[in-house]
Structure formats: C-alpha cells, structure tokens
Short mmCIF file of N, CA and C in Angstrom, two decimals:
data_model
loop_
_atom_site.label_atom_id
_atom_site.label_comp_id
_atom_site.label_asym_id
_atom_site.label_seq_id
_atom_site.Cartn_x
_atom_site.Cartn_y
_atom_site.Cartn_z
N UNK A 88 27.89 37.17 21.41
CA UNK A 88 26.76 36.61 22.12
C UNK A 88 25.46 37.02 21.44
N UNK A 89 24.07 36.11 21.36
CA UNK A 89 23.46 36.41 20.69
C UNK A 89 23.19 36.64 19.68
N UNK A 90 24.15 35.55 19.42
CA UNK A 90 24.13 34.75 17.78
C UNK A 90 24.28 33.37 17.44
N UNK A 91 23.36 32.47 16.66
CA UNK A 91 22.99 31.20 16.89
C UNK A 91 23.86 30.64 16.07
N UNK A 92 23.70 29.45 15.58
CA UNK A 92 24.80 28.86 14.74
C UNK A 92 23.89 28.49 14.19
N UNK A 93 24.93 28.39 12.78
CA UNK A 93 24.05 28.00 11.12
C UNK A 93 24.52 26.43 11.05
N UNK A 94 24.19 25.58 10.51
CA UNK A 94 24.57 24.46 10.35
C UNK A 94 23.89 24.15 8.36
N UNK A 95 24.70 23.83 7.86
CA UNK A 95 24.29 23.47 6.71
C UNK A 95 24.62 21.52 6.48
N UNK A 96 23.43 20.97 6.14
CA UNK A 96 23.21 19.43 5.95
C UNK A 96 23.21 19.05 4.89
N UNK A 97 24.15 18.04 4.20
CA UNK A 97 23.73 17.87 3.17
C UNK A 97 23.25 16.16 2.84
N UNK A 98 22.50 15.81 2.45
CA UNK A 98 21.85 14.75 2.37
C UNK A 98 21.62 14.31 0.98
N UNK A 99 22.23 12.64 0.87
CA UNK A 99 22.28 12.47 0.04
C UNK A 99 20.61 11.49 -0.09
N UNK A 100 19.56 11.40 -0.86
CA UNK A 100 18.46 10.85 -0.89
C UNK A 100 18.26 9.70 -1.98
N UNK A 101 18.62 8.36 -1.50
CA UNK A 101 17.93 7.35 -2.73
C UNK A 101 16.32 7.77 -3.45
N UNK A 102 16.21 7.26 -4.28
CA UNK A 102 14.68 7.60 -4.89
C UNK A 102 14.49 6.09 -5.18
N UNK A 103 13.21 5.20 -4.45
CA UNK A 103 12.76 3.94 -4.30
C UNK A 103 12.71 3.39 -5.99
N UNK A 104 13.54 2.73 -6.86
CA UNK A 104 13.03 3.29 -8.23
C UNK A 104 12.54 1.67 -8.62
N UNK A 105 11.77 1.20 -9.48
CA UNK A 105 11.06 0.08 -9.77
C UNK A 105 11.37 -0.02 -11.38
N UNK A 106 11.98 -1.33 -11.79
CA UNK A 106 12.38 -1.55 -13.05
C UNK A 106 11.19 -1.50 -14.09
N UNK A 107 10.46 -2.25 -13.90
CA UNK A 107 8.81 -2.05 -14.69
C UNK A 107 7.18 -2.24 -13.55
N UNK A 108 7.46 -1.42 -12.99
CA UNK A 108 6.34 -1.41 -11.95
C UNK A 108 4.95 -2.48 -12.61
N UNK A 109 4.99 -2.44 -13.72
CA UNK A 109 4.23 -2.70 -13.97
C UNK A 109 4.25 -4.50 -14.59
N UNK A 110 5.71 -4.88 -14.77
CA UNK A 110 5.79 -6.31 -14.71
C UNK A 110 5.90 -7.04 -13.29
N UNK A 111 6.20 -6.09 -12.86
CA UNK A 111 6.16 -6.22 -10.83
C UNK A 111 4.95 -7.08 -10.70
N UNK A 112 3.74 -5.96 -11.10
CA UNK A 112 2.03 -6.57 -10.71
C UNK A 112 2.02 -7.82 -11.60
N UNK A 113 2.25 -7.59 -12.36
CA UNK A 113 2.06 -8.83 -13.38
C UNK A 113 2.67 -10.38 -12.86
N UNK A 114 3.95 -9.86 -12.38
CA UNK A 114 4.72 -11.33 -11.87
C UNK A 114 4.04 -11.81 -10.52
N UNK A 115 3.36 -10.73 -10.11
CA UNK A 115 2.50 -10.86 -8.13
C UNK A 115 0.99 -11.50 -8.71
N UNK A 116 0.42 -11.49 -10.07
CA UNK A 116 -0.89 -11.72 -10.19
C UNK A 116 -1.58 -10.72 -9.56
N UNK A 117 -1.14 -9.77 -9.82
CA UNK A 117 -1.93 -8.55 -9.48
C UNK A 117 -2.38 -7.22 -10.39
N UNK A 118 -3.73 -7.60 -10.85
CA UNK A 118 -4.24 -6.61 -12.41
C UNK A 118 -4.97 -5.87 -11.73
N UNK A 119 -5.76 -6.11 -10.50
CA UNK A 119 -6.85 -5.01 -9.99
C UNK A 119 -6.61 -4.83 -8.24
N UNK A 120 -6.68 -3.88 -8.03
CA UNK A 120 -6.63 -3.27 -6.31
C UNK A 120 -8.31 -2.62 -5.79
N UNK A 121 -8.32 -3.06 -4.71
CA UNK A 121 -9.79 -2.76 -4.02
C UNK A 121 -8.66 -2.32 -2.94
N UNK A 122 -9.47 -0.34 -2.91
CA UNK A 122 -8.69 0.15 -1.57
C UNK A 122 -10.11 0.51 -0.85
N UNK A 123 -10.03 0.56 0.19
CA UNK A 123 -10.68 0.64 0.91
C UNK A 123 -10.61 1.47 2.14
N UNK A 124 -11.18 3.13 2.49
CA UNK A 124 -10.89 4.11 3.35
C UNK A 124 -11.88 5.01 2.96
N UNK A 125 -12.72 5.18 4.38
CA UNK A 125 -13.14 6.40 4.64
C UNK A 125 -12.95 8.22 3.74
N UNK A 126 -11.58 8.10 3.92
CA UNK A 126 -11.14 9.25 2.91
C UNK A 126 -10.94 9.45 2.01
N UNK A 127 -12.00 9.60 1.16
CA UNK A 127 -11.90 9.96 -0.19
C UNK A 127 -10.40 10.59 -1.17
N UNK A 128 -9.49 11.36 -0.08
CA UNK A 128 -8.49 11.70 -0.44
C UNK A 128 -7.38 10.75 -0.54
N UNK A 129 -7.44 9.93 0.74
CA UNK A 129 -6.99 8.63 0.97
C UNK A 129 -7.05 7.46 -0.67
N UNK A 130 -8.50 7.38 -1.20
CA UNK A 130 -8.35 6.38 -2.08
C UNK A 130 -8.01 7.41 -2.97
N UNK A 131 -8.70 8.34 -3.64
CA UNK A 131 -7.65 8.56 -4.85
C UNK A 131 -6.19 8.98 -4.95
N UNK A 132 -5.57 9.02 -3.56
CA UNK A 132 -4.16 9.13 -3.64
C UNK A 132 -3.74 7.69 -4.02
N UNK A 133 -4.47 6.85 -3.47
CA UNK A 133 -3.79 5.34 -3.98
C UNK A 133 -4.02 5.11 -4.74
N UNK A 134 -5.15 4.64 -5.73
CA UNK A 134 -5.91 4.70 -7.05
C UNK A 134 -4.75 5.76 -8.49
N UNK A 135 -4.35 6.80 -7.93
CA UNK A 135 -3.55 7.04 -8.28
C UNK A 135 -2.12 6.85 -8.78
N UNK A 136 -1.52 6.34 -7.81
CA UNK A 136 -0.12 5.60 -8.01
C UNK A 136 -0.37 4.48 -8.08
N UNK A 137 -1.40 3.64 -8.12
CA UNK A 137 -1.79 2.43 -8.81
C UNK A 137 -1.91 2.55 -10.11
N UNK A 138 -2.32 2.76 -10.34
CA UNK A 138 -2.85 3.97 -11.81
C UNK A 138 -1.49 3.72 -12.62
N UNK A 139 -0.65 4.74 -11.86
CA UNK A 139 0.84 4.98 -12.21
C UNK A 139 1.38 3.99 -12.48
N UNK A 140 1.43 3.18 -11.91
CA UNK A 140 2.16 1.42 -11.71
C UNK A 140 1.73 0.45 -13.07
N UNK A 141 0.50 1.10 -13.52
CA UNK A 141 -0.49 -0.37 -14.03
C UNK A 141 -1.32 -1.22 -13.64
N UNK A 142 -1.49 -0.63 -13.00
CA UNK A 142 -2.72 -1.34 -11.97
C UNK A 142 -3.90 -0.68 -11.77
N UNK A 143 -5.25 -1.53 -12.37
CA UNK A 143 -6.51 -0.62 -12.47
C UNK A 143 -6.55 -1.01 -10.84
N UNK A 144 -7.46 0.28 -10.24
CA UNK A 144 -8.04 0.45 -9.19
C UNK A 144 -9.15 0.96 -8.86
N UNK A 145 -9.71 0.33 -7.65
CA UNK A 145 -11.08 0.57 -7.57
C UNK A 145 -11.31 1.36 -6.40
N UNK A 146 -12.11 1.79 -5.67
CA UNK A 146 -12.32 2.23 -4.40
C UNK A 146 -13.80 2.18 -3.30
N UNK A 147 -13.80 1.90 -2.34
CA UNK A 147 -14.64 1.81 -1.37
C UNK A 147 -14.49 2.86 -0.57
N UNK A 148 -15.88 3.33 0.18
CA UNK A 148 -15.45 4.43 1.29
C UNK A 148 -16.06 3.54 2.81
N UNK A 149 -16.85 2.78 2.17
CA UNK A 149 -17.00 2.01 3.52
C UNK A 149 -16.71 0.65 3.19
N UNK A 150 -16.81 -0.35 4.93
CA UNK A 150 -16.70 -1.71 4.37
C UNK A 150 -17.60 -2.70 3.90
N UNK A 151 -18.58 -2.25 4.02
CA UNK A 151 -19.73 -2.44 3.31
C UNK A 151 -19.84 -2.58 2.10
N UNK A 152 -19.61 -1.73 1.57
CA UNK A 152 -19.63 -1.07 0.05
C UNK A 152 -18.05 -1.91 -0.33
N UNK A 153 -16.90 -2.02 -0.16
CA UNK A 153 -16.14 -3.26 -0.20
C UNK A 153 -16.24 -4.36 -0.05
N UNK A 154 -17.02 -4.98 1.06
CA UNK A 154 -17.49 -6.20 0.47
C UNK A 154 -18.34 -7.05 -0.44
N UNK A 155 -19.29 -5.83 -0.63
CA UNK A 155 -19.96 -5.89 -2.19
C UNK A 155 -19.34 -5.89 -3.31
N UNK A 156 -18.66 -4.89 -3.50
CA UNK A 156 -17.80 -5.17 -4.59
C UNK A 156 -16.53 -5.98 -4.63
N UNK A 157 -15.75 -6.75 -4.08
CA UNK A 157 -15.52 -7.78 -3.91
C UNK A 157 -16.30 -8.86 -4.14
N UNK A 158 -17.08 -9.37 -3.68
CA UNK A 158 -18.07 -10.27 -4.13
C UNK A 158 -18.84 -10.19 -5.39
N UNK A 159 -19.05 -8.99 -5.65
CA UNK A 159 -19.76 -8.92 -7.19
C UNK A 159 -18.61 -9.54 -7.96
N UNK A 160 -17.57 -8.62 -8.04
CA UNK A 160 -16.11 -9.30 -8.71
C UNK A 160 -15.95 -10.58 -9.01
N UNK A 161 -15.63 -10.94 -7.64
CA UNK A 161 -15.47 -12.55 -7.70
C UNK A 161 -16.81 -13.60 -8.63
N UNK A 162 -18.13 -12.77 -7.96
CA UNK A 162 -19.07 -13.68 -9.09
C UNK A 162 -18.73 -13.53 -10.60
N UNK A 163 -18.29 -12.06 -11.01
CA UNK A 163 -18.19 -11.82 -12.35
C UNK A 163 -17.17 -12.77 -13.21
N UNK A 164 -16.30 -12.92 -11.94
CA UNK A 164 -14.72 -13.83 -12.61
C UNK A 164 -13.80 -12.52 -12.97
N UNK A 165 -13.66 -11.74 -12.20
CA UNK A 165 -13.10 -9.98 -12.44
C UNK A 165 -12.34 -9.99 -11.12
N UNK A 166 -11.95 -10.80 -10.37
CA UNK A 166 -11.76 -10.56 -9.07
C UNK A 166 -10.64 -9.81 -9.18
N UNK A 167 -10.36 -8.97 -7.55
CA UNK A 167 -9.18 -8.23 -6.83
C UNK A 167 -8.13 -8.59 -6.95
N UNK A 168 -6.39 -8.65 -7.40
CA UNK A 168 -5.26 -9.15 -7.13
C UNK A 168 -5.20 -8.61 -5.95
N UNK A 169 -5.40 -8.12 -4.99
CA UNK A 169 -4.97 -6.96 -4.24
C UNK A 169 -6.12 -6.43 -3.38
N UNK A 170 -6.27 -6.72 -1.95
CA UNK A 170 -6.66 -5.60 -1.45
C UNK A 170 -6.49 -5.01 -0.58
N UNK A 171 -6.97 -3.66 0.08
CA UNK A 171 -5.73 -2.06 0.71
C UNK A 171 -7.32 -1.60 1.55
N UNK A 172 -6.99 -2.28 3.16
CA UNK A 172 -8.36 -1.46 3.73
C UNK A 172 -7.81 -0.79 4.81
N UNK A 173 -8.58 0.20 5.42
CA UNK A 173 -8.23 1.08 5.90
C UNK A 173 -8.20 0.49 7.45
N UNK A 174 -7.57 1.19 8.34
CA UNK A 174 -7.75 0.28 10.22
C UNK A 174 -9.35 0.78 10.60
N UNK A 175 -8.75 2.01 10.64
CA UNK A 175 -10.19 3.10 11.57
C UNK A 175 -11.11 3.36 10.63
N UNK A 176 -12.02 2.50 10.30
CA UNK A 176 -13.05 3.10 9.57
C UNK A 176 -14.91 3.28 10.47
N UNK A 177 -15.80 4.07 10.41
CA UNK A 177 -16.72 4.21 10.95
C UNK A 177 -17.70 2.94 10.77
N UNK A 178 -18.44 2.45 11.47
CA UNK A 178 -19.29 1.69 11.16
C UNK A 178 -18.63 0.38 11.09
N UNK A 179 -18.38 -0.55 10.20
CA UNK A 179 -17.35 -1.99 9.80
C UNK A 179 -15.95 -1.00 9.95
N UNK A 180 -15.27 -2.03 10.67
CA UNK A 180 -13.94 -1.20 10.75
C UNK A 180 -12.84 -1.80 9.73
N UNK A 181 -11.70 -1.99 9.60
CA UNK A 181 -10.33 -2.57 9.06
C UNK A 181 -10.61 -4.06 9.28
N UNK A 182 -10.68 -4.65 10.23
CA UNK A 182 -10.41 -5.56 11.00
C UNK A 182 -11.94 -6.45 10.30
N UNK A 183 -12.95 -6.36 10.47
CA UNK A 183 -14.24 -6.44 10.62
C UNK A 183 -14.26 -6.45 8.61
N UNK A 184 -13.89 -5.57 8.24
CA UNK A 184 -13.70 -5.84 6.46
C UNK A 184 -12.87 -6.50 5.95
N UNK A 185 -12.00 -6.69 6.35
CA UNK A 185 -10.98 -7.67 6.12
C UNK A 185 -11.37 -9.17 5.91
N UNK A 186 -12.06 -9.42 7.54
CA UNK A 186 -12.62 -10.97 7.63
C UNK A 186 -13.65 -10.76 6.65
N UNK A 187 -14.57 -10.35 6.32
CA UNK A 187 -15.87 -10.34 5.41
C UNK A 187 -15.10 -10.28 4.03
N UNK A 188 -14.31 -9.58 3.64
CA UNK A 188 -14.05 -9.89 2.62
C UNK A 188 -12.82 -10.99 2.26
N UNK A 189 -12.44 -11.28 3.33
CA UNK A 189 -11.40 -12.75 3.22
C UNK A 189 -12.10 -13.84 2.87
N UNK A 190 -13.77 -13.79 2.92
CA UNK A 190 -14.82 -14.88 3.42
C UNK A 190 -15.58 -14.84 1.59
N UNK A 191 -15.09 -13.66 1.05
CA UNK A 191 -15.67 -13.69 -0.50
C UNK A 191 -13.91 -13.76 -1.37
N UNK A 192 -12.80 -13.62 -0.97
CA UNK A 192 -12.53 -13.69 -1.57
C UNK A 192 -11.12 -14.82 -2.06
N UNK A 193 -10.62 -15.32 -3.14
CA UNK A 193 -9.22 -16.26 -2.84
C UNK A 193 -8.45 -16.31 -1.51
N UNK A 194 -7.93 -17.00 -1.27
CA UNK A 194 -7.16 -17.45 0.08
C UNK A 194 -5.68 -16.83 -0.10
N UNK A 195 -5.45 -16.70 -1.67
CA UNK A 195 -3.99 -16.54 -2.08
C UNK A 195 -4.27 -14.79 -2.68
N UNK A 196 -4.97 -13.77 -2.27
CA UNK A 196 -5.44 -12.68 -3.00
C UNK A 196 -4.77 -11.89 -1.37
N UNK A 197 -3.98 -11.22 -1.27
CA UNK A 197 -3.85 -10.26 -0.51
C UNK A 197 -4.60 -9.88 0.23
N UNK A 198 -4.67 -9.45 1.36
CA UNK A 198 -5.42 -8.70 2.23
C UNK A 198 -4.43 -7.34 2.99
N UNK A 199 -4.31 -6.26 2.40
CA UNK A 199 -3.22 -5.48 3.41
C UNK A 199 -4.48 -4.50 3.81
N UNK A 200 -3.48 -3.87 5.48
CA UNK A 200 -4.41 -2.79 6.23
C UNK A 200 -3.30 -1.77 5.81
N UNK A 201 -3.97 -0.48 5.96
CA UNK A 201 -3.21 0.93 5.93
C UNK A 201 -3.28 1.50 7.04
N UNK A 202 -2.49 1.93 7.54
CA UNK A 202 -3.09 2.76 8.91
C UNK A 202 -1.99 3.74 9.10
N UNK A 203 -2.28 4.66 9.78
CA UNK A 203 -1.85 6.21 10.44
C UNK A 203 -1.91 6.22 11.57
N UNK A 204 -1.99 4.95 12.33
CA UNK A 204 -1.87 4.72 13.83
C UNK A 204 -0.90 3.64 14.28
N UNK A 205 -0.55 3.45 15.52
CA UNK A 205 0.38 2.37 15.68
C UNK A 205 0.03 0.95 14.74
N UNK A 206 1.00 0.84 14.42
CA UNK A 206 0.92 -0.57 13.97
C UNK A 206 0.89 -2.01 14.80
N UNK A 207 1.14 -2.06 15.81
CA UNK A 207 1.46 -2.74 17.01
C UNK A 207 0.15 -2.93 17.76
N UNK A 208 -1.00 -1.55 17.27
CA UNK A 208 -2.57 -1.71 17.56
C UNK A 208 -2.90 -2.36 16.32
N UNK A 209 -2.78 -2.16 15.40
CA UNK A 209 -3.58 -2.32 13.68
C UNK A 209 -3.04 -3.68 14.35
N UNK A 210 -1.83 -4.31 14.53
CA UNK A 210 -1.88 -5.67 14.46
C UNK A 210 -2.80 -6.48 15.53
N UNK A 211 -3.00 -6.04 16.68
CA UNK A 211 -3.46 -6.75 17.74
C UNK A 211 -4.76 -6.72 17.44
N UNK A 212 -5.48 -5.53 16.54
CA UNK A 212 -6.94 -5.88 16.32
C UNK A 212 -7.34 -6.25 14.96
N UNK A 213 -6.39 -6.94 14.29
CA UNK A 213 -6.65 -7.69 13.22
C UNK A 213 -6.17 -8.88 13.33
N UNK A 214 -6.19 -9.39 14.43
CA UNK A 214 -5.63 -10.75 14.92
C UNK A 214 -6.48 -11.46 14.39
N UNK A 215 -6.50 -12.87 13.34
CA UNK A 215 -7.28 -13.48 12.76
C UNK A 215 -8.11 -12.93 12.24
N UNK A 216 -7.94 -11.87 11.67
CA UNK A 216 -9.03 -11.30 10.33
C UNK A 216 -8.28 -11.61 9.40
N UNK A 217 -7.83 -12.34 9.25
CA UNK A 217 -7.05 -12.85 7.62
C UNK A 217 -6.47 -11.54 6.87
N UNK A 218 -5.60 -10.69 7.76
CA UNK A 218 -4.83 -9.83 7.04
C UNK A 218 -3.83 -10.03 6.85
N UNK A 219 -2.65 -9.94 5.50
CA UNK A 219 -1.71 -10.85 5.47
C UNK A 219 -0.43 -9.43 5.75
N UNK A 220 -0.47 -8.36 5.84
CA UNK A 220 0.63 -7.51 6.00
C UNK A 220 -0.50 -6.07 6.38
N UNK A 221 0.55 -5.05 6.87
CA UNK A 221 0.37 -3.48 7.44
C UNK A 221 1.56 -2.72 6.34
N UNK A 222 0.45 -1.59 6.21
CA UNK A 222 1.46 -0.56 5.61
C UNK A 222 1.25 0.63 6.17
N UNK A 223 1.78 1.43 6.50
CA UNK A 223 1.71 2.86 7.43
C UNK A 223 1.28 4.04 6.34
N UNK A 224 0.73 4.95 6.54
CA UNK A 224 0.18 5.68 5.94
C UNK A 224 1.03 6.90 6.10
N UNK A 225 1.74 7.94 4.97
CA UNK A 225 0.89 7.90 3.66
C UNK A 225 1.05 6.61 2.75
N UNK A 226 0.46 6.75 2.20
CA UNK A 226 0.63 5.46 0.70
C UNK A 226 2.00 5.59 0.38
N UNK A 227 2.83 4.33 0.02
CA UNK A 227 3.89 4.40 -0.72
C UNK A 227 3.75 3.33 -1.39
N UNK A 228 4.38 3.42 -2.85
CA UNK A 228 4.05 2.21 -3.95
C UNK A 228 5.70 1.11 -3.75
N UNK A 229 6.65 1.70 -3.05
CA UNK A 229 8.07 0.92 -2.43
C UNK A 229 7.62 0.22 -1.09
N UNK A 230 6.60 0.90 -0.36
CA UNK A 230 6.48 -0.21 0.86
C UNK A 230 5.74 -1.47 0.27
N UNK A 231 4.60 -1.10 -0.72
CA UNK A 231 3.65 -2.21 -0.78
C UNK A 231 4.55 -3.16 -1.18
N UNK A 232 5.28 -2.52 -2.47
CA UNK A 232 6.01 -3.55 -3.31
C UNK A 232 7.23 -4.35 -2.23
N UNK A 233 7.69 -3.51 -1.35
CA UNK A 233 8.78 -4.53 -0.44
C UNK A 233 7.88 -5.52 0.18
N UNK A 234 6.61 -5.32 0.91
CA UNK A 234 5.32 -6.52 1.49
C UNK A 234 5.46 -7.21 0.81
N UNK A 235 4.58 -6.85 -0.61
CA UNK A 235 4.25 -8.31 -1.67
C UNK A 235 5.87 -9.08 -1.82
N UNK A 236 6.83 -8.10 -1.90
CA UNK A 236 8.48 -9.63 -2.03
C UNK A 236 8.17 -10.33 -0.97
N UNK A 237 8.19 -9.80 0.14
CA UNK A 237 8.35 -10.38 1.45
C UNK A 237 7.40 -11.47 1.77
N UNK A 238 6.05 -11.34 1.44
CA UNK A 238 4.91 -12.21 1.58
C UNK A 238 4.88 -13.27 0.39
N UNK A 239 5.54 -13.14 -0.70
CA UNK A 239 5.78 -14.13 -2.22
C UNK A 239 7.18 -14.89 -1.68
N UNK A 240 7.96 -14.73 -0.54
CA UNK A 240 8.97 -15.22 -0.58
C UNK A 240 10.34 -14.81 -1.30
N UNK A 241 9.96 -13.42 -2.12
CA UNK A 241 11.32 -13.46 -3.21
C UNK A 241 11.71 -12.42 -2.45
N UNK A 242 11.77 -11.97 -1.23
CA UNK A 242 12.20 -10.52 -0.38
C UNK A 242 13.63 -10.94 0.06
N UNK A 243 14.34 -9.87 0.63
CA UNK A 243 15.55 -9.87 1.08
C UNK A 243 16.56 -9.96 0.26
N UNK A 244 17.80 -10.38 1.08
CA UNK A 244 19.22 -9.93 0.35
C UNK A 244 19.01 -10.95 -1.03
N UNK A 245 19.87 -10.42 -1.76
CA UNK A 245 19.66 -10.93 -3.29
C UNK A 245 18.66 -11.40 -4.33
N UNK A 246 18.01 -11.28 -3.76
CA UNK A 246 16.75 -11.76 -3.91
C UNK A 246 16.04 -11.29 -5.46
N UNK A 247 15.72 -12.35 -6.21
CA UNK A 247 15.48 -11.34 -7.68
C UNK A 247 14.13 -10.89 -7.65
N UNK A 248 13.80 -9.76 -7.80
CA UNK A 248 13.06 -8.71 -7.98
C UNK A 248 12.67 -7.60 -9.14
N UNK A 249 11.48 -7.63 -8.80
CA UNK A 249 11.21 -6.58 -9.92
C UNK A 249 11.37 -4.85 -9.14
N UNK A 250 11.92 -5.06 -7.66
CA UNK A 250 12.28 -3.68 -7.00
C UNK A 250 13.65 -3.81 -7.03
N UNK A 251 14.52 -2.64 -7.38
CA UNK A 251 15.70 -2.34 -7.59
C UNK A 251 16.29 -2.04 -6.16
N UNK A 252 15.20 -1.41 -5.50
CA UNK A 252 15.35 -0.65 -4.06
C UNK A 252 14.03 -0.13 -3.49
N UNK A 253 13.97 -1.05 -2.94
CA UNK A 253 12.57 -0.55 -1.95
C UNK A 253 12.64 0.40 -1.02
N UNK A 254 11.61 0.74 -0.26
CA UNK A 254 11.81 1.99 1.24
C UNK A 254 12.16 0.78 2.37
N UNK A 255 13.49 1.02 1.91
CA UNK A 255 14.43 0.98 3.21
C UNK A 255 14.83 1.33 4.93
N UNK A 256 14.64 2.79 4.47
CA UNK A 256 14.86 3.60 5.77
C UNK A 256 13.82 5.37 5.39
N UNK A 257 14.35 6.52 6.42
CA UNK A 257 14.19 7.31 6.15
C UNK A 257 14.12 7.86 4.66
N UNK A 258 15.33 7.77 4.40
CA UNK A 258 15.85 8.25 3.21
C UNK A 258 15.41 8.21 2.34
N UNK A 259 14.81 6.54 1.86
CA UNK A 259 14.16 6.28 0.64
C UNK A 259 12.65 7.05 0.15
N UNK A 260 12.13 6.57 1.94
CA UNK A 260 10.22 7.51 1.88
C UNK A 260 10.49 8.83 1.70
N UNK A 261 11.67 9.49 2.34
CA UNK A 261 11.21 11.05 1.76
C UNK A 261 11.81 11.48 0.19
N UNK A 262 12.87 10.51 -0.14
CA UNK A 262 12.77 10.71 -1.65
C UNK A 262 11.49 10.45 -2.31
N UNK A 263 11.12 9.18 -1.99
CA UNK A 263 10.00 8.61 -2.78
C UNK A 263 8.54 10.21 -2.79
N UNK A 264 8.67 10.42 -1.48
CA UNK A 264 7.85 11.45 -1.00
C UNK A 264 8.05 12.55 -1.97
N UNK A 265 9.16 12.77 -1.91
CA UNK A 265 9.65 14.30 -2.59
C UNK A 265 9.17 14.26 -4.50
N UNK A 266 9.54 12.90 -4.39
CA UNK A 266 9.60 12.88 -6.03
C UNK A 266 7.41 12.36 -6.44
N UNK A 267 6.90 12.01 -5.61
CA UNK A 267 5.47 11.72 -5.83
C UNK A 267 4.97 13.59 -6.05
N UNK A 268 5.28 13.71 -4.70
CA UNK A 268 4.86 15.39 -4.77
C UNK A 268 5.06 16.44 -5.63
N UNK A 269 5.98 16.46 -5.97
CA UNK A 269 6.78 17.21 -6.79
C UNK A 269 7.30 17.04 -7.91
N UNK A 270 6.52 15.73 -8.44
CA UNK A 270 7.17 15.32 -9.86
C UNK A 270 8.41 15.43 -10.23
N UNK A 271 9.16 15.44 -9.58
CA UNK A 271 10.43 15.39 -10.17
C UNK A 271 11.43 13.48 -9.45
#
C-alpha cells in the first residue's frame, strides 16, 4: 500500500513530411504570405517556417498596417499568394482585416484566420468577411498545406498532392511540433 503504479507508453509519432514544400507553393500560386498578428512572436514564428518552405514572407502587427501593404503590393504588381490574419487583434480585428483587405486584394488569393480561440467563434465573426479557411494556433506548415488541398479541390483520399501526410490527428501536430522545436 502506498505505492502508485508506473505505466510505461509507447507511441508511435508520424512526422507531417512534404515532398518539396516548396513546389507545393509553387503549384498553389503562392510566392509571397502577408501574416498578420498582434504578436510579434506570432509573425516571426510564421515568417519563419514560411521561410523554411520557400515562401518569402511579410508581416503586419496591425490591420491597418496590412491593409496598406497589401494594397501597395497589389499596385506594385508584387501581390500576396497568401494571406494569415490574426482573429483577436486590438483596434481592426481578424474579421474587420480580412474584409478590407479582400476589398484590395484578388478574389482567388487566400484569405486564412489564425486563432487560439474557438473556432466555432472565429467562424461566426467572420461571417462574410471573405475568409476562405481557419487554422488554430500554434502555426503549423501541415495544417495550412491540408486547407490550401482542401480549398484547390485536390484534398482527400487519393488525391495527388504535393503533401505526403498532412496533420491528421494528434499524432501528426505533436510530431510536427516536436520536430519544429527541436530540430530533429
């Protein structure tokens, strides 16, 4: 008595792996990302594994400052493949940047929200802000990439892809997790 039990788990972990991440963007028409979040830690974690992928990236901390640059873009002929705004932001929110920049930019150019809150809210208050998908926060470069199949039509069973294995379930995000963090 007064002794607990040990349990040892062993778990086997897929790792989300991408054949050329970077012909991925290429086949989506996607050369540049506008992320968009309050947290500075927030964009250069994404900017980052964009980075990683092949994909130049840019960043906003407000939506303000995103819809400017968006629009400068688009005048330049430089425009966004891609853009990643945040739900809860101070001042212009997710929802509120989204439409403003849906209003500068292609019809066929992405619009995704990120959020760290229910998604089931992120959706109900981006109802007609021309957001075309949600991704849950932290950043993962297997969720975006399962969205963009799913939203291009080439998603699901058999489906040819430039993802080998997207985040699936548990399993995949904390590999994917383990191996972002930890380089290995």
């Amino acid at each position: 008595m007064g002794r607990g039990s040990t349990f040892v788990v062993d778990l086997e972990l897929r790792v989300a792996r991408h054949r050329d991440s970077r012909e991925f963007f290429e086949r989506m028409g996607i050369d540049r990302v506008l992320v968009v979040d309050d947290e500075r830690a927030v964009c250069d974690e994404v900017v980052a594994v964009m980075g990683d992928a092949g994909v130049e990236a840019e960043f906003a901390l407000t939506g303000a400052d995103a819809v400017s640059m968006a629009a400068e873009a688009e005048a330049e002929g430089r425009g966004f493949g891609l853009v990643i705004v945040d739900w809860r932001m101070p001042a212009m929110d997710g929802a509120q940047t989204a439409r403003a920049i849906r209003d500068v930019v292609p019809h066929n150019v992405p619009v995704m929200v990120l959020t760290a809150f229910d998604r089931a809210d992120a959706e109900s208050a981006c109802d007609g802000a021309g957001v075309d998908g949600f991704l849950q926060k932290p950043f993962f470069l297997s969720s975006l990439t399962l969205l963009l199949e799913e939203l291009s039509g080439h998603g699901g069973e058999g489906a040819s892809s430039g993802v080998e294995q997207a985040a699936g379930g548990p399993e995949d995000v904390a590999a994917e997790e383990h191996q972002h963090e930890y380089g290995q």
